[in-house]
Coordinates of C-alpha atoms and ligand atoms in Angstrom, one line a residue:
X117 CA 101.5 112.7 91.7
X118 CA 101.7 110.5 94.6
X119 CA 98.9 109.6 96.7
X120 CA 101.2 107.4 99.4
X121 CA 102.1 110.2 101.9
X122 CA 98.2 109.7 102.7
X123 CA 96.5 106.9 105.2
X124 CA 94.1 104.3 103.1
X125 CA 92.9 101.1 103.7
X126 CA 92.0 98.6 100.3
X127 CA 88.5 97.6 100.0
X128 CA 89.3 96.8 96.2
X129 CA 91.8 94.1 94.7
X130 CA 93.4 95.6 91.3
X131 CA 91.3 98.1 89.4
X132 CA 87.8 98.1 88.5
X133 CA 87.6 97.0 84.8
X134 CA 87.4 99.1 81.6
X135 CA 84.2 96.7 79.6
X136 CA 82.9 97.7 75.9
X137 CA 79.4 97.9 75.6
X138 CA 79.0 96.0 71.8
X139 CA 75.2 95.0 72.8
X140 CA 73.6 98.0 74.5
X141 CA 76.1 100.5 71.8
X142 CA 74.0 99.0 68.7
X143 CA 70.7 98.8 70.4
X144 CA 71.7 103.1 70.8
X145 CA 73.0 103.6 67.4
X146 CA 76.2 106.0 67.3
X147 CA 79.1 106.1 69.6
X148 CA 80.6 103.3 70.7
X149 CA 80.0 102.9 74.7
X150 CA 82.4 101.7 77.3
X151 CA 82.0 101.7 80.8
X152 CA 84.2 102.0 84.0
X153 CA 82.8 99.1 86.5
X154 CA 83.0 101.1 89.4
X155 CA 80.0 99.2 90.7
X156 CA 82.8 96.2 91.2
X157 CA 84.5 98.0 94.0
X158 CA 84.6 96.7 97.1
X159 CA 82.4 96.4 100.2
X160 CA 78.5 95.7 100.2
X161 CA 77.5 96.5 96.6
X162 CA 80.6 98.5 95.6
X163 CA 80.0 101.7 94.0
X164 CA 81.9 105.4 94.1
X165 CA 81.9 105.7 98.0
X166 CA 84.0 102.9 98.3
X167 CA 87.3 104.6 97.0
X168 CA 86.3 107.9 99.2
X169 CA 86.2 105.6 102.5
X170 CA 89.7 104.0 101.2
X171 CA 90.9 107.4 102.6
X172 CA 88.6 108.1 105.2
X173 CA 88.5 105.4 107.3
X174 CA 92.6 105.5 106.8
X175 CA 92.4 108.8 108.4
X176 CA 89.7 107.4 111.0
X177 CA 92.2 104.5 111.9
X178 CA 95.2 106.6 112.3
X179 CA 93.6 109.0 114.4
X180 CA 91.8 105.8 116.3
X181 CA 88.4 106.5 115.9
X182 CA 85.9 103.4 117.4
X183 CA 82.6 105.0 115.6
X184 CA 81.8 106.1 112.2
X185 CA 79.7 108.8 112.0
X186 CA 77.9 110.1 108.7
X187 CA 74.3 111.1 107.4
X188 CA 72.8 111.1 103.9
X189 CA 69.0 110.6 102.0
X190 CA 67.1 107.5 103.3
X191 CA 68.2 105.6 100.8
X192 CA 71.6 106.5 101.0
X193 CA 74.8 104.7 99.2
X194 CA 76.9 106.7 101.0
X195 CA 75.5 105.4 104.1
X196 CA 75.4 101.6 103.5
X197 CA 79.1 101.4 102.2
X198 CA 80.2 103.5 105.5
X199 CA 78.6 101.0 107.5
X200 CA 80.0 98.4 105.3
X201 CA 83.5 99.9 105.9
X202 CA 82.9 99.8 109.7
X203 CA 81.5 96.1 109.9
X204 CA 85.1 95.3 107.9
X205 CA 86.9 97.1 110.3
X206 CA 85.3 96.3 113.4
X207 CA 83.9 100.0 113.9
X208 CA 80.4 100.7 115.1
X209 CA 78.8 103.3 113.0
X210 CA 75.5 105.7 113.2
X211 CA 73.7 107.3 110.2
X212 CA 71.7 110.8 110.1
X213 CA 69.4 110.2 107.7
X214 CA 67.1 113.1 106.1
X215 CA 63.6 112.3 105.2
X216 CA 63.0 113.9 102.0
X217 CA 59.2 114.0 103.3
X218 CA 57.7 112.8 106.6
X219 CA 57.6 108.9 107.1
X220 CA 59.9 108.6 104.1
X221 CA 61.7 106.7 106.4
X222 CA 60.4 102.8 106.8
X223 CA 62.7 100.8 108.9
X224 CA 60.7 97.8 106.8
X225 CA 61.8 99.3 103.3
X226 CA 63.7 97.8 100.8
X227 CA 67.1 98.6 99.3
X228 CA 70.0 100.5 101.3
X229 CA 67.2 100.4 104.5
X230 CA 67.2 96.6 104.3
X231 CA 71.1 96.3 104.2
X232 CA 71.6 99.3 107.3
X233 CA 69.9 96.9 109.8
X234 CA 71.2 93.4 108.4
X235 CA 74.9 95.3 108.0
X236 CA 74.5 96.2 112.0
X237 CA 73.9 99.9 112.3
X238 CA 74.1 100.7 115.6
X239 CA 71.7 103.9 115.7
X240 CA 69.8 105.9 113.3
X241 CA 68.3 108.9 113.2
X242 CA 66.3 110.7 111.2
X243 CA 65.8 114.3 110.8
X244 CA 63.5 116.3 108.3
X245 CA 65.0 117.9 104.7
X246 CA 67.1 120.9 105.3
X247 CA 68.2 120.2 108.7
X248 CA 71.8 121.4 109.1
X249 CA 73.7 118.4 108.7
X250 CA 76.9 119.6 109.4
X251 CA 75.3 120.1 113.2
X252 CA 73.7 117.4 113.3
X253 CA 76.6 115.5 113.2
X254 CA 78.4 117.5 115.5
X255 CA 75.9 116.6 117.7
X256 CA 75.7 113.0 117.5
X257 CA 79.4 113.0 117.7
X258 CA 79.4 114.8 120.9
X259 CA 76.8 112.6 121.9
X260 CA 79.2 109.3 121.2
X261 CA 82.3 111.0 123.1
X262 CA 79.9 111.5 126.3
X263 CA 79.4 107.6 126.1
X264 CA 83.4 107.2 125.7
X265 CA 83.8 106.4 122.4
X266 CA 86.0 107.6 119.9
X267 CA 83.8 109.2 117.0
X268 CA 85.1 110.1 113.5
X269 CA 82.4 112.3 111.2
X270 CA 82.7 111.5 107.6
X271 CA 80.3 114.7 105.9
X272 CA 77.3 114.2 103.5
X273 CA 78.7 111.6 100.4
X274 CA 82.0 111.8 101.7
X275 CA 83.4 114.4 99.7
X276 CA 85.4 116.4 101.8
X277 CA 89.5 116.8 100.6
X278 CA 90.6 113.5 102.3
X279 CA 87.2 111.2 100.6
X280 CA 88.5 113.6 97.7
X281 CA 91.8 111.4 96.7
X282 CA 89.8 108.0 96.4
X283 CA 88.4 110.0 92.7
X284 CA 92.2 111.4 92.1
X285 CA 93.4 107.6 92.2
X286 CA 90.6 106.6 90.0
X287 CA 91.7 109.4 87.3
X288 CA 95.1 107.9 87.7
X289 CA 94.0 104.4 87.5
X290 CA 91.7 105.3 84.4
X291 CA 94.5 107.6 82.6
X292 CA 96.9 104.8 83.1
X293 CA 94.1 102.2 81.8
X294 CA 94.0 103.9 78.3
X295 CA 97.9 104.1 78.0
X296 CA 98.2 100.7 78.5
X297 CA 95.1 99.5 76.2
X298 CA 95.7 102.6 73.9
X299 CA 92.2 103.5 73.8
X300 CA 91.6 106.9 73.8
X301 CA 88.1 108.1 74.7
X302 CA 86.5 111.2 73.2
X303 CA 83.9 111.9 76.0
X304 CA 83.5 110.6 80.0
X305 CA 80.3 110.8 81.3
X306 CA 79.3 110.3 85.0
X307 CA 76.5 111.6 87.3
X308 CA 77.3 114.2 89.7
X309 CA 75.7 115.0 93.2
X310 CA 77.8 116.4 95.8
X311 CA 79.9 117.0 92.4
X312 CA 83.1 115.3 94.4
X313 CA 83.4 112.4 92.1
X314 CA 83.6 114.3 89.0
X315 CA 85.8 117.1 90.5
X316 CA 88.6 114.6 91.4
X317 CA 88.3 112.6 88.7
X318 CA 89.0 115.7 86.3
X319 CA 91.8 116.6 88.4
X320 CA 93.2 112.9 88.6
X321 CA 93.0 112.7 84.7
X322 CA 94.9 116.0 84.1
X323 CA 97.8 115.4 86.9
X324 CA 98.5 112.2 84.6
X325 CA 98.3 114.5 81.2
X326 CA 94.9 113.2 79.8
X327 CA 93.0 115.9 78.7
X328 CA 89.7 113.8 77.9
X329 CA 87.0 115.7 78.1
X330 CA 84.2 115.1 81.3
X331 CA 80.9 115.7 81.3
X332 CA 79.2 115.8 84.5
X333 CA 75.5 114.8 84.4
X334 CA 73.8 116.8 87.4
X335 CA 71.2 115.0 89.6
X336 CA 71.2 118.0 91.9
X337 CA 71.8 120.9 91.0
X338 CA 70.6 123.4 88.0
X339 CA 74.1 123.4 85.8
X340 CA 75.3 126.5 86.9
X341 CA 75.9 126.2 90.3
X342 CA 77.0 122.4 89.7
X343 CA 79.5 123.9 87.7
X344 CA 80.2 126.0 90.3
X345 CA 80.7 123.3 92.7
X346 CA 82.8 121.2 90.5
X347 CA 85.3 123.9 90.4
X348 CA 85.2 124.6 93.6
X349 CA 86.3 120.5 94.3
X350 CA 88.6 120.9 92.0
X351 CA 90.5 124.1 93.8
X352 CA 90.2 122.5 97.4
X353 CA 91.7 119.4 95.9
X354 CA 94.6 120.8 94.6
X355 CA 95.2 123.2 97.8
X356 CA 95.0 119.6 99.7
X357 CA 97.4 118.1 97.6
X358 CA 100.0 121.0 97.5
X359 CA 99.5 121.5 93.9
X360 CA 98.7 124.1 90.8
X361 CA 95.4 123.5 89.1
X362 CA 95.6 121.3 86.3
X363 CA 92.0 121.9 85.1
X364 CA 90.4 125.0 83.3
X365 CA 87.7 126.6 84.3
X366 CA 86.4 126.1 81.2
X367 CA 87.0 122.0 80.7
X368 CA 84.6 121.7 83.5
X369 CA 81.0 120.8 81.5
X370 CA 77.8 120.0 83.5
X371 CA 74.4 119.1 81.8
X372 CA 71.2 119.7 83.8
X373 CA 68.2 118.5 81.1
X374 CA 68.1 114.3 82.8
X375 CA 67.8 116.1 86.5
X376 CA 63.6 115.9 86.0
X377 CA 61.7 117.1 88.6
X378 CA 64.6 116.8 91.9
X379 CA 66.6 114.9 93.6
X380 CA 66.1 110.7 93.8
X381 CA 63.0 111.8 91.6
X382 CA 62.3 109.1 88.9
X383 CA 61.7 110.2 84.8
X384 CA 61.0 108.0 82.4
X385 CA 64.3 108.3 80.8
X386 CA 65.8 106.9 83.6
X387 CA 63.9 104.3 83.9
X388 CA 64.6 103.3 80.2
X389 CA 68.1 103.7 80.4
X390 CA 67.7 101.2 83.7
X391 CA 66.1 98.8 81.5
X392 CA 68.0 98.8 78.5
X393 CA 71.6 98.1 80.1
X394 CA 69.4 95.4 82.0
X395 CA 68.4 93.7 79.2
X396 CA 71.5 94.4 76.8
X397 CA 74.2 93.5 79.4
X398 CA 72.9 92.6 82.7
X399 CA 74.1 95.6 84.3
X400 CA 72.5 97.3 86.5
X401 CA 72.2 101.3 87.3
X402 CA 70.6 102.8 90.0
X403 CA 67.2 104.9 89.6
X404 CA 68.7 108.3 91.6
X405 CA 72.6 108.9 90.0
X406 CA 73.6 106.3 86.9
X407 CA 70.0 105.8 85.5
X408 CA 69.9 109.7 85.2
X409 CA 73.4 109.6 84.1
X410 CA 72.9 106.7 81.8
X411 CA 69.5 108.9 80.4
X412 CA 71.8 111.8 79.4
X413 CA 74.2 109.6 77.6
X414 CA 71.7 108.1 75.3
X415 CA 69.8 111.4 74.6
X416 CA 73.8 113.0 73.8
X417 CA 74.4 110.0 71.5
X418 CA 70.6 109.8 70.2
X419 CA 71.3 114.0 69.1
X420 CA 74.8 113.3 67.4
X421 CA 76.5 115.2 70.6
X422 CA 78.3 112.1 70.8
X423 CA 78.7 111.3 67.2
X424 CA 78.9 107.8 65.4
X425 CA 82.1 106.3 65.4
X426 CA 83.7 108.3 68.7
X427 CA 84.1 106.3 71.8
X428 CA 82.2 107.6 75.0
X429 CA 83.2 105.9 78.5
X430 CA 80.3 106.1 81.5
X431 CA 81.7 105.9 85.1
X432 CA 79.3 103.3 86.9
X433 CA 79.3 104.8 89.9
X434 CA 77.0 102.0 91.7
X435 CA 73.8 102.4 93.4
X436 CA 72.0 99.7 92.6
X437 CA 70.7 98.2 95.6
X438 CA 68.9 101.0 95.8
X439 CA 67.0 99.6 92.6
X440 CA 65.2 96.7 95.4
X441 CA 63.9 99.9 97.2
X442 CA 61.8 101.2 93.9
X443 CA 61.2 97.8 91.7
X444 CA 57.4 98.9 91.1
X445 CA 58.8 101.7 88.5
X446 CA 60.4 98.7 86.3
X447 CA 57.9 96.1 85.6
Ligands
LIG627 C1 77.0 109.4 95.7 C2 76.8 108.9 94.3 C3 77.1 109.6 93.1 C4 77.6 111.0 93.2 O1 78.8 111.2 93.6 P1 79.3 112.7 94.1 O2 80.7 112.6 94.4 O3 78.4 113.0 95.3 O4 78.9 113.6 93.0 C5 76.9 109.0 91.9 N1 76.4 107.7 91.8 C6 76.1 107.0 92.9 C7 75.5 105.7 92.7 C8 76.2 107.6 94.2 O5 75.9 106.8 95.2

């Protein structure tokens, strides 16, 4: 399938690389862990977002926006990369950002907070948890084209159809990856919020004819309506793109047990599975999506779901700056 037809800008040189894990697979025991280095993408700090805003600010620049628009969690790595992908292209951008709890917002805070003012933002707002984004951002848009400007919205994680093809390119990239290196993997893990990245990433895999299996580690949701969601992605996607389905309902697989007690809140797993790829291969996760992510993996290969001797690969979806926001849960 080809992804050309569509406007994208290149924040990334090449691919991310494909990296086995010898040091942090023994300290597991079992399978044999790989990892997808999607926290090498481009812009401040790389991570997943980056290959969604390939496609969205294409679409932004064609239509000739001057002012990026989105919204996300205070510590947001959707945020900070949009504003990363603005500075690059001499946009301005503004950020909605939803207190999770009041004064959650510090504009002195670490991580993603720190980067938003030394990146440029030119406004932020914040609004309480379960404030209709969607409005919101309507809003502030209208607001921007009273002041003349040219605003372009880009939704909550940037997973609407067009952010969607940055994760059918990765599938592509990836299946294309283990042709070449004739590695075949017997389980992908990667964490799912908005459930965007693993949607398109199933769907990019499948268009290319590899039927690896994906296994969606939920920071969100309870499993059944991230499920839910994953197949919904998947169906939008493919209405987007013209296409049949080339995913199952079935082949869509979404664990729930490393979500703890919500959203961006830490467990201990994660925070072990933050330390051990630390200290094993000087990689770093972040404490809301991979460290969760990263958690599940070790508990699937610590129970035999991942047996000994099969070959698991994790999507690093970034995040880490995020870690500089939280540091007092690691030492
Ligand atoms: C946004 C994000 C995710 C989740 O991606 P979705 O497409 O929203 O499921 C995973 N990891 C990191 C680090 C993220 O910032």
């Amino acid at each position: 399938m080809n992804l050309e037809r569509f406007p994208r800008r290149r924040y990334t040189e090449g691919r991310t690389p494909v990296e086995y894990l010898a040091n942090f697979s023994r300290a597991v025991g079992g399978p044999e862990v790989y990892v997808k280095r999607d926290d090498l993408l481009g812009l401040t700090g790389g991570g997943n977002k980056t290959r969604k805003l390939e496609f969205l600010v294409g679409d932004a620049l064609a239509g000739g926006a001057d002012t990026l628009i989105t919204c996300g969690a205070v510590q947001s790595n959707h945020c900070r990369l949009t504003l990363a992908a603005a500075v690059k292209e001499g946009l301005k951008c503004r950020l909605i950002l939803a207190e999770s709890t009041p004064g959650a917002y510090r504009p002195d805070a670490g991580g993603n907070v720190f980067l938003y003012h030394l990146l440029g933002v030119e406004r932020i707002t914040v609004v309480p948890w379960g404030t209709d984004l969607p409005a919101a951002l309507a809003a502030a848009a209208a607001e921007a084209a009273a002041e003349g400007r040219r605003p372009y919205i880009i939704p909550l994680g940037g997973s609407n159809p067009i952010g969607a093809l940055g994760y059918v390119a990765c599938g592509q990239e990836l299946a294309a990856q283990m042709a070449e290196t004739g590695t075949a993997f017997d389980n992908i893990v990667v964490a799912g919020g908005s459930a965007g990245t693993q949607g398109r990433l199933l769907l990019g895999l499948r268009s290319e004819g590899c039927r690896v299996p994906v296994t969606g580690i939920s920071v969100l949701n309870p499993r059944e309506a991230q499920e839910k969601l994953v197949w919904e992605m998947v169906g939008k996607t493919a209405d987007y793109l013209g296409i049949a389905v080339p995913v199952e309902r079935s082949e869509i697989a979404v664990r729930d047990e490393y979500l703890g007690p919500g959203y961006t809140l830490p467990t201990a797993a994660m925070v072990e599975a933050v330390k051990l790829l630390a200290a094993t291969e000087g990689i770093l996760l972040d404490p809301s999506y991979t460290g969760k992510a990263m958690a599940g993996l070790i508990d699937l290969a610590r129970k035999g779901v991942f047996p000994a001797g099969s070959k698991v690969l994790f999507i690093h979806t970034g995040g880490w700056p995020a870690l500089f926001a939280s540091q007092s849960l690691f030492v």
